[in-house]
mmCIF file of C-alpha atoms in Angstrom:
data_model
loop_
_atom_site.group_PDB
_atom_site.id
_atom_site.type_symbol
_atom_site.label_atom_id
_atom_site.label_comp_id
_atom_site.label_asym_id
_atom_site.label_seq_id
_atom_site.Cartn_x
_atom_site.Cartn_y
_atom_site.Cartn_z
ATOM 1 C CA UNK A 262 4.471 3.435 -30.802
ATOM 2 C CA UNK A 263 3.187 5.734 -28.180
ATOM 3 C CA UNK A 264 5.368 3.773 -25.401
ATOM 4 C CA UNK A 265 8.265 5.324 -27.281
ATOM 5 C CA UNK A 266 6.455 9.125 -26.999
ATOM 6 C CA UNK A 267 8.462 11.297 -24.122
ATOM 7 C CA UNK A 268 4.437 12.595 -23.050
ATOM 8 C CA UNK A 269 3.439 8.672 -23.119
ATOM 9 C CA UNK A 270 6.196 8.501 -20.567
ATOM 10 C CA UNK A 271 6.055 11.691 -18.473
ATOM 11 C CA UNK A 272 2.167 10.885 -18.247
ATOM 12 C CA UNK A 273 2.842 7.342 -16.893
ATOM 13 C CA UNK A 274 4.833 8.956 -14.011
ATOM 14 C CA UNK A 275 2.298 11.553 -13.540
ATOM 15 C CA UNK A 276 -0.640 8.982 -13.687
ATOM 16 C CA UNK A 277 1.229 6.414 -11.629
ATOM 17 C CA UNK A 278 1.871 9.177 -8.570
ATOM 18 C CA UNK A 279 -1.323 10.718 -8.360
ATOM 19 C CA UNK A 280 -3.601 9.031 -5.996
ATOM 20 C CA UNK A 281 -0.192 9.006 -3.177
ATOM 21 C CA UNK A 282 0.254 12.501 -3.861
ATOM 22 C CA UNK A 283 -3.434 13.665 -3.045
ATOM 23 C CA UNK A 284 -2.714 11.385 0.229
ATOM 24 C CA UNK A 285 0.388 12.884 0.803
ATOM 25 C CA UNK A 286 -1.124 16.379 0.881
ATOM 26 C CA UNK A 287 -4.202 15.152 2.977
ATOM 27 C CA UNK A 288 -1.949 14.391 5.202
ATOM 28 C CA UNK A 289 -0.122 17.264 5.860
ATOM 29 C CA UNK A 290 -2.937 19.276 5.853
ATOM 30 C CA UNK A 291 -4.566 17.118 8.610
ATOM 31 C CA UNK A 292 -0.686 17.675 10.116
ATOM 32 C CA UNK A 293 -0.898 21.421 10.058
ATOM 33 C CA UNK A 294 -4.769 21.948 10.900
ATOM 34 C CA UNK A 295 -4.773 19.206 13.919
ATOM 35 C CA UNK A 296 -1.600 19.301 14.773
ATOM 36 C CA UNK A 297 -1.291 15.431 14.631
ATOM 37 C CA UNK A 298 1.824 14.412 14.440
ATOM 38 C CA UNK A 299 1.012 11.008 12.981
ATOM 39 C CA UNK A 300 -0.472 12.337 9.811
ATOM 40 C CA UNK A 301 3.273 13.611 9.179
ATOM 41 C CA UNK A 302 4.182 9.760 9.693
ATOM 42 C CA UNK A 303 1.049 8.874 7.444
ATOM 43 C CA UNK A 304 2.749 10.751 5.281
ATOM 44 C CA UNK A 305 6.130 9.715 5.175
ATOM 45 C CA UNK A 306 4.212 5.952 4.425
ATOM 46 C CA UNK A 307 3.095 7.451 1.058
ATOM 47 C CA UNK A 308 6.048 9.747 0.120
ATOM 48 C CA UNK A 309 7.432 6.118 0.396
ATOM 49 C CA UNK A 310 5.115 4.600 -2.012
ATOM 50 C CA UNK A 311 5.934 7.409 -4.141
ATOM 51 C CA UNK A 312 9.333 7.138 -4.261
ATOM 52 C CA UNK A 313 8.661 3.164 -4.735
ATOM 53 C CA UNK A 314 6.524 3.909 -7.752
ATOM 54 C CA UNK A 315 8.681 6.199 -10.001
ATOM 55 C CA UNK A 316 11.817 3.880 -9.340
ATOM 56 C CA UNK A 317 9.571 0.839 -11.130
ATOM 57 C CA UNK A 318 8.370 3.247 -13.077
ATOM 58 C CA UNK A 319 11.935 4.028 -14.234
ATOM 59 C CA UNK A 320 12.845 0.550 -14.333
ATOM 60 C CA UNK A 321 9.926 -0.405 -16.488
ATOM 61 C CA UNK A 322 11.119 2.227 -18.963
ATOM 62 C CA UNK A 323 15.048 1.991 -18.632
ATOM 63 C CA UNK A 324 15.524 -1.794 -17.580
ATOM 64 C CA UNK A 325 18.511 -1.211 -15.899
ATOM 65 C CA UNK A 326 20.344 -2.945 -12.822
ATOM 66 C CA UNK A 327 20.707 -0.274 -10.938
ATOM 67 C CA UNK A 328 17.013 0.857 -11.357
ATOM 68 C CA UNK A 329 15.954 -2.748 -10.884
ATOM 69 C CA UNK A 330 18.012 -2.993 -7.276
ATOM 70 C CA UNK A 331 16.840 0.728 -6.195
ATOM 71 C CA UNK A 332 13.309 -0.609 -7.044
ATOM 72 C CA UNK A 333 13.361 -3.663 -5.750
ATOM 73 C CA UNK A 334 14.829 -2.326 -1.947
ATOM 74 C CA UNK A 335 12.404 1.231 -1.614
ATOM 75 C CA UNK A 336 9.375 -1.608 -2.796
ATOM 76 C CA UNK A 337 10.079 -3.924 -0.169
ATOM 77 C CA UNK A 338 10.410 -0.435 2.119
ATOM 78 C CA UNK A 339 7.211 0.781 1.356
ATOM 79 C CA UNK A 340 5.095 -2.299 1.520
ATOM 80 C CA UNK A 341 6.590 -3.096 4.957
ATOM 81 C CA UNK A 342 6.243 0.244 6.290
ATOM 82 C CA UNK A 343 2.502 -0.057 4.561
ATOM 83 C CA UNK A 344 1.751 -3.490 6.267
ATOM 84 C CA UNK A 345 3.093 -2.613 9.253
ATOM 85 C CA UNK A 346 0.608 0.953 9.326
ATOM 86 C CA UNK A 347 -2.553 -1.419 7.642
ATOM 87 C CA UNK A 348 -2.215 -3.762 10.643
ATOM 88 C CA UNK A 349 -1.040 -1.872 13.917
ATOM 89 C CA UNK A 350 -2.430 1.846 13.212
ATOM 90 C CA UNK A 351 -5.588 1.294 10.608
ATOM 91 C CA UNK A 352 -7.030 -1.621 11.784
ATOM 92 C CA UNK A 353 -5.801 -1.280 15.932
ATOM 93 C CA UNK A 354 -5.425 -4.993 15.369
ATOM 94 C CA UNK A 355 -2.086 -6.649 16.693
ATOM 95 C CA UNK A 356 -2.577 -5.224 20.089
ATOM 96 C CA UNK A 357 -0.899 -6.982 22.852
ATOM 97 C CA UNK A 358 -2.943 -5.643 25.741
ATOM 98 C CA UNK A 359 -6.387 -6.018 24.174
ATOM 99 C CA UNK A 360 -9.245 -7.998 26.128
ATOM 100 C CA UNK A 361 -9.169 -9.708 22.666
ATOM 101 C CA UNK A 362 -5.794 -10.973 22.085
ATOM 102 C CA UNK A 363 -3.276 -9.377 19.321
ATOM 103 C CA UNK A 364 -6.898 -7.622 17.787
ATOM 104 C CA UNK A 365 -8.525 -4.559 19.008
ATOM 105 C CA UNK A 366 -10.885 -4.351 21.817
ATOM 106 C CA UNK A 367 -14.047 -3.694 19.673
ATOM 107 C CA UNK A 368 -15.269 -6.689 17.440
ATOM 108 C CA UNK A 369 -17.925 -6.875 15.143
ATOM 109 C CA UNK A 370 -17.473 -10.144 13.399
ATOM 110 C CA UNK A 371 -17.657 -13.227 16.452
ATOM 111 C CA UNK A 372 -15.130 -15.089 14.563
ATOM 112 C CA UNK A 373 -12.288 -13.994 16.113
ATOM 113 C CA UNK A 374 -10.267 -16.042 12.889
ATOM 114 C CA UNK A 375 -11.736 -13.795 10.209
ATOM 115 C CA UNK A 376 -9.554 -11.190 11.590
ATOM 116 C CA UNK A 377 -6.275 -13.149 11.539
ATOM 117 C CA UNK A 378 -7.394 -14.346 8.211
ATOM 118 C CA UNK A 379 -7.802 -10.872 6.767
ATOM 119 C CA UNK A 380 -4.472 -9.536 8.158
ATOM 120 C CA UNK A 381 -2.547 -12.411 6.265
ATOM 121 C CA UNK A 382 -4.646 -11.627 3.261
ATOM 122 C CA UNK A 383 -3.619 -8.221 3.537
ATOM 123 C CA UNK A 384 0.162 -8.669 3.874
ATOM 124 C CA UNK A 385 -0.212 -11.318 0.469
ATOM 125 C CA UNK A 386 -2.033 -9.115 -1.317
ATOM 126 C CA UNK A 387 -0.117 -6.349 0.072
ATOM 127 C CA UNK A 388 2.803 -7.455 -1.374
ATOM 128 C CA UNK A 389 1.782 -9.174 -4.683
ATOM 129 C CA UNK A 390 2.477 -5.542 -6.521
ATOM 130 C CA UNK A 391 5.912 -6.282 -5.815
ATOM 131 C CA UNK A 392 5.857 -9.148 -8.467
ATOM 132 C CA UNK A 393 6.523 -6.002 -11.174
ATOM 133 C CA UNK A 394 10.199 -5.463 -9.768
ATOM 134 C CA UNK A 395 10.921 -8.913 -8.854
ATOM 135 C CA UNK A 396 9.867 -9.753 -12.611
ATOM 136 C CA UNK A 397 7.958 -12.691 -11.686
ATOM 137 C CA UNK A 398 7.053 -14.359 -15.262
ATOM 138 C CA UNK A 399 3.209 -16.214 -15.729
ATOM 139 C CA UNK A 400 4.052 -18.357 -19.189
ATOM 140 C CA UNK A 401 0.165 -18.098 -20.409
ATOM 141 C CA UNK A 402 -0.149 -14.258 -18.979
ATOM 142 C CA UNK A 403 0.630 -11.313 -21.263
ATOM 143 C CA UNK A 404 2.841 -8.698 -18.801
ATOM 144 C CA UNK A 405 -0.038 -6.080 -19.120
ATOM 145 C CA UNK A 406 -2.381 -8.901 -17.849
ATOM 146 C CA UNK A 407 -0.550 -9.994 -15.159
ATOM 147 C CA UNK A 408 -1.114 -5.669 -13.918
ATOM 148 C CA UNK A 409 -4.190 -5.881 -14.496
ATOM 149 C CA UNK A 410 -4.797 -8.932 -12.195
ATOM 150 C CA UNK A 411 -2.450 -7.243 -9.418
ATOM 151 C CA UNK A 412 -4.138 -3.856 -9.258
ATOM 152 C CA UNK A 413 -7.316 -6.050 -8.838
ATOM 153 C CA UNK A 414 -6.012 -7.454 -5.943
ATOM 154 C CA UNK A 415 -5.507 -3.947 -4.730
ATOM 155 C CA UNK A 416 -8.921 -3.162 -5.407
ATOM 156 C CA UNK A 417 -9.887 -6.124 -3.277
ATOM 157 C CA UNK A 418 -7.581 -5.852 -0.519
ATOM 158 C CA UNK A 419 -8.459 -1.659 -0.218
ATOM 159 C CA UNK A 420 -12.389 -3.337 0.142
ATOM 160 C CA UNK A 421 -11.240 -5.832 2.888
ATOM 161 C CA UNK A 422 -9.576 -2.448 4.498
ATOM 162 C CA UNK A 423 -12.446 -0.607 4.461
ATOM 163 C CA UNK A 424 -14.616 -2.850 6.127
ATOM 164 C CA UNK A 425 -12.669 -2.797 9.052
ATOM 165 C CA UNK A 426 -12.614 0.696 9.025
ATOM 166 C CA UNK A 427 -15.703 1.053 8.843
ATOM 167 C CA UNK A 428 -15.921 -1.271 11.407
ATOM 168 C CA UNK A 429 -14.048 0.484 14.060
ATOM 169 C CA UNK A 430 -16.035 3.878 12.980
ATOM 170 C CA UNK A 431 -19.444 1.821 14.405
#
Protein backbone atom coordinates (compact mmCIF):
# COMPACT_ATOMS: atom_id res chain seq x y z
CA UNK A 1 0.00 0.00 0.00
CA UNK A 2 2.46 2.62 0.94
CA UNK A 3 4.42 2.03 -2.54
CA UNK A 4 1.28 3.56 -4.00
CA UNK A 5 1.59 6.82 -1.33
CA UNK A 6 2.97 10.08 -3.44
CA UNK A 7 5.34 10.75 0.16
CA UNK A 8 6.38 6.84 -0.12
CA UNK A 9 7.58 7.99 -3.50
CA UNK A 10 8.94 11.53 -3.12
CA UNK A 11 10.87 10.02 0.02
CA UNK A 12 12.44 7.23 -2.13
CA UNK A 13 13.92 9.97 -4.39
CA UNK A 14 14.92 11.99 -1.51
CA UNK A 15 16.43 8.92 0.37
CA UNK A 16 17.97 7.50 -2.78
CA UNK A 17 19.97 11.08 -3.56
CA UNK A 18 21.18 11.90 -0.32
CA UNK A 19 24.52 10.50 0.38
CA UNK A 20 25.67 12.00 -3.62
CA UNK A 21 24.25 15.17 -2.72
CA UNK A 22 26.28 15.71 0.63
CA UNK A 23 29.32 14.65 -1.82
CA UNK A 24 28.31 16.87 -4.32
CA UNK A 25 28.38 19.84 -1.94
CA UNK A 26 31.72 18.63 -0.29
CA UNK A 27 32.94 19.02 -3.29
CA UNK A 28 32.27 22.28 -4.26
CA UNK A 29 33.06 23.57 -1.15
CA UNK A 30 36.57 21.98 -1.30
CA UNK A 31 36.25 23.75 -5.10
CA UNK A 32 35.62 27.19 -3.75
CA UNK A 33 37.85 27.10 -0.43
CA UNK A 34 41.04 25.38 -2.30
CA UNK A 35 40.50 26.39 -5.38
CA UNK A 36 40.94 22.79 -6.79
CA UNK A 37 39.68 22.44 -9.80
CA UNK A 38 39.31 18.68 -9.62
CA UNK A 39 36.83 18.71 -6.81
CA UNK A 40 34.52 20.52 -9.53
CA UNK A 41 35.29 17.25 -11.69
CA UNK A 42 34.71 15.13 -8.40
CA UNK A 43 31.75 16.64 -8.60
CA UNK A 44 30.46 16.35 -11.89
CA UNK A 45 31.24 12.21 -11.07
CA UNK A 46 28.40 12.43 -8.47
CA UNK A 47 25.96 14.94 -10.07
CA UNK A 48 26.29 11.92 -12.50
CA UNK A 49 25.34 9.33 -10.08
CA UNK A 50 22.60 11.53 -9.22
CA UNK A 51 21.16 11.97 -12.28
CA UNK A 52 21.71 7.97 -12.74
CA UNK A 53 19.74 7.37 -9.58
CA UNK A 54 16.44 9.33 -10.03
CA UNK A 55 16.17 8.02 -13.75
CA UNK A 56 16.02 4.19 -12.06
CA UNK A 57 14.34 5.64 -9.59
CA UNK A 58 11.71 6.80 -12.13
CA UNK A 59 11.87 3.71 -13.96
CA UNK A 60 11.30 1.59 -10.92
CA UNK A 61 8.13 3.61 -10.33
CA UNK A 62 6.87 4.32 -14.01
CA UNK A 63 8.29 1.17 -15.95
CA UNK A 64 8.48 2.83 -19.00
CA UNK A 65 10.80 2.46 -22.21
CA UNK A 66 11.87 5.57 -22.36
CA UNK A 67 12.79 5.72 -18.59
CA UNK A 68 14.29 2.26 -18.91
CA UNK A 69 16.73 3.48 -22.05
CA UNK A 70 17.51 7.02 -20.25
CA UNK A 71 18.42 4.78 -17.23
CA UNK A 72 20.10 2.29 -18.64
CA UNK A 73 22.68 4.93 -20.84
CA UNK A 74 23.33 7.84 -17.72
CA UNK A 75 24.01 4.20 -15.49
CA UNK A 76 26.49 2.92 -17.72
CA UNK A 77 27.78 6.90 -17.73
CA UNK A 78 28.18 7.15 -14.26
CA UNK A 79 29.74 3.86 -13.37
CA UNK A 80 32.35 4.40 -16.12
CA UNK A 81 33.09 7.83 -15.25
CA UNK A 82 33.12 6.27 -11.43
CA UNK A 83 35.56 3.37 -12.39
CA UNK A 84 37.54 5.32 -14.34
CA UNK A 85 37.98 8.15 -11.07
CA UNK A 86 38.17 4.79 -8.40
CA UNK A 87 41.14 3.51 -10.45
CA UNK A 88 43.27 6.45 -12.04
CA UNK A 89 42.54 9.44 -9.43
CA UNK A 90 41.59 7.52 -5.90
CA UNK A 91 43.74 4.81 -5.91
CA UNK A 92 46.90 6.56 -8.31
CA UNK A 93 46.90 3.01 -9.59
CA UNK A 94 47.03 2.54 -13.51
CA UNK A 95 50.02 4.72 -13.80
CA UNK A 96 52.12 4.21 -16.78
CA UNK A 97 55.31 5.85 -15.54
CA UNK A 98 55.37 4.32 -12.06
CA UNK A 99 58.63 2.41 -10.79
CA UNK A 100 55.80 -0.15 -10.19
CA UNK A 101 54.13 -0.78 -13.38
CA UNK A 102 50.35 0.47 -14.19
CA UNK A 103 50.13 0.92 -9.91
CA UNK A 104 51.35 3.78 -7.95
CA UNK A 105 54.79 4.26 -6.75
CA UNK A 106 54.03 3.61 -3.00
CA UNK A 107 53.06 -0.09 -2.06
CA UNK A 108 52.11 -1.47 1.03
CA UNK A 109 50.95 -4.92 0.23
CA UNK A 110 54.30 -6.99 -1.59
CA UNK A 111 51.91 -8.73 -3.76
CA UNK A 112 51.95 -6.66 -6.48
CA UNK A 113 48.61 -9.06 -7.80
CA UNK A 114 46.40 -8.02 -4.89
CA UNK A 115 46.29 -4.73 -6.51
CA UNK A 116 45.26 -5.88 -10.00
CA UNK A 117 42.95 -8.18 -8.23
CA UNK A 118 41.20 -5.42 -6.32
CA UNK A 119 40.86 -3.07 -9.35
CA UNK A 120 38.89 -5.89 -11.29
CA UNK A 121 36.91 -6.44 -8.15
CA UNK A 122 36.14 -2.96 -8.12
CA UNK A 123 34.98 -2.48 -11.73
CA UNK A 124 32.55 -6.00 -11.04
CA UNK A 125 31.30 -4.83 -8.14
CA UNK A 126 31.27 -1.44 -9.48
CA UNK A 127 28.99 -2.26 -11.91
CA UNK A 128 26.74 -5.02 -10.40
CA UNK A 129 24.17 -1.99 -9.28
CA UNK A 130 23.54 -1.76 -12.80
CA UNK A 131 21.69 -5.19 -12.72
CA UNK A 132 18.44 -2.87 -11.42
CA UNK A 133 18.11 -1.19 -15.01
CA UNK A 134 19.25 -4.01 -17.01
CA UNK A 135 16.45 -6.08 -15.04
CA UNK A 136 18.58 -8.97 -14.56
CA UNK A 137 16.04 -11.73 -13.04
CA UNK A 138 17.51 -14.41 -10.03
CA UNK A 139 14.45 -17.21 -10.24
CA UNK A 140 14.89 -18.14 -6.29
CA UNK A 141 15.62 -14.21 -5.33
CA UNK A 142 12.73 -11.93 -4.35
CA UNK A 143 13.57 -8.32 -6.36
CA UNK A 144 13.99 -6.57 -2.89
CA UNK A 145 16.58 -9.35 -2.10
CA UNK A 146 18.45 -9.23 -4.99
CA UNK A 147 19.02 -4.95 -3.59
CA UNK A 148 19.79 -5.97 -0.72
CA UNK A 149 22.64 -8.30 -1.90
CA UNK A 150 23.88 -5.44 -4.43
CA UNK A 151 24.10 -2.59 -1.95
CA UNK A 152 26.16 -5.20 0.06
CA UNK A 153 28.47 -5.42 -2.51
CA UNK A 154 28.73 -1.69 -2.31
CA UNK A 155 29.37 -1.87 1.19
CA UNK A 156 32.20 -4.25 0.42
CA UNK A 157 33.69 -2.73 -2.49
CA UNK A 158 33.57 1.10 -0.54
CA UNK A 159 35.79 -1.21 2.32
CA UNK A 160 38.23 -2.52 -0.40
CA UNK A 161 38.39 1.45 -1.40
CA UNK A 162 39.20 2.55 1.73
CA UNK A 163 41.97 0.46 2.40
CA UNK A 164 43.79 1.75 -0.32
CA UNK A 165 43.13 5.02 0.71
CA UNK A 166 44.15 4.65 3.62
CA UNK A 167 46.95 3.15 2.23
CA UNK A 168 48.26 5.93 0.19
CA UNK A 169 47.50 8.39 3.36
CA UNK A 170 50.52 6.14 5.28
Amino acid sequence: MCEESEVYNTFLFIVAVIPYWSRILQCLRRLFEEKDPMQGYNGIKYFLTIVAIILRTAYSLNKGMGWKTLARIFSAIAAIVATYWDLVIDWGLLQRRSKNRWLRDKLLVPHKSVYFGAMVLNVLLRFAWMQTVLGFQVSFLNKNSLIAIVASLEIIRRGIWNFFRLEMNI
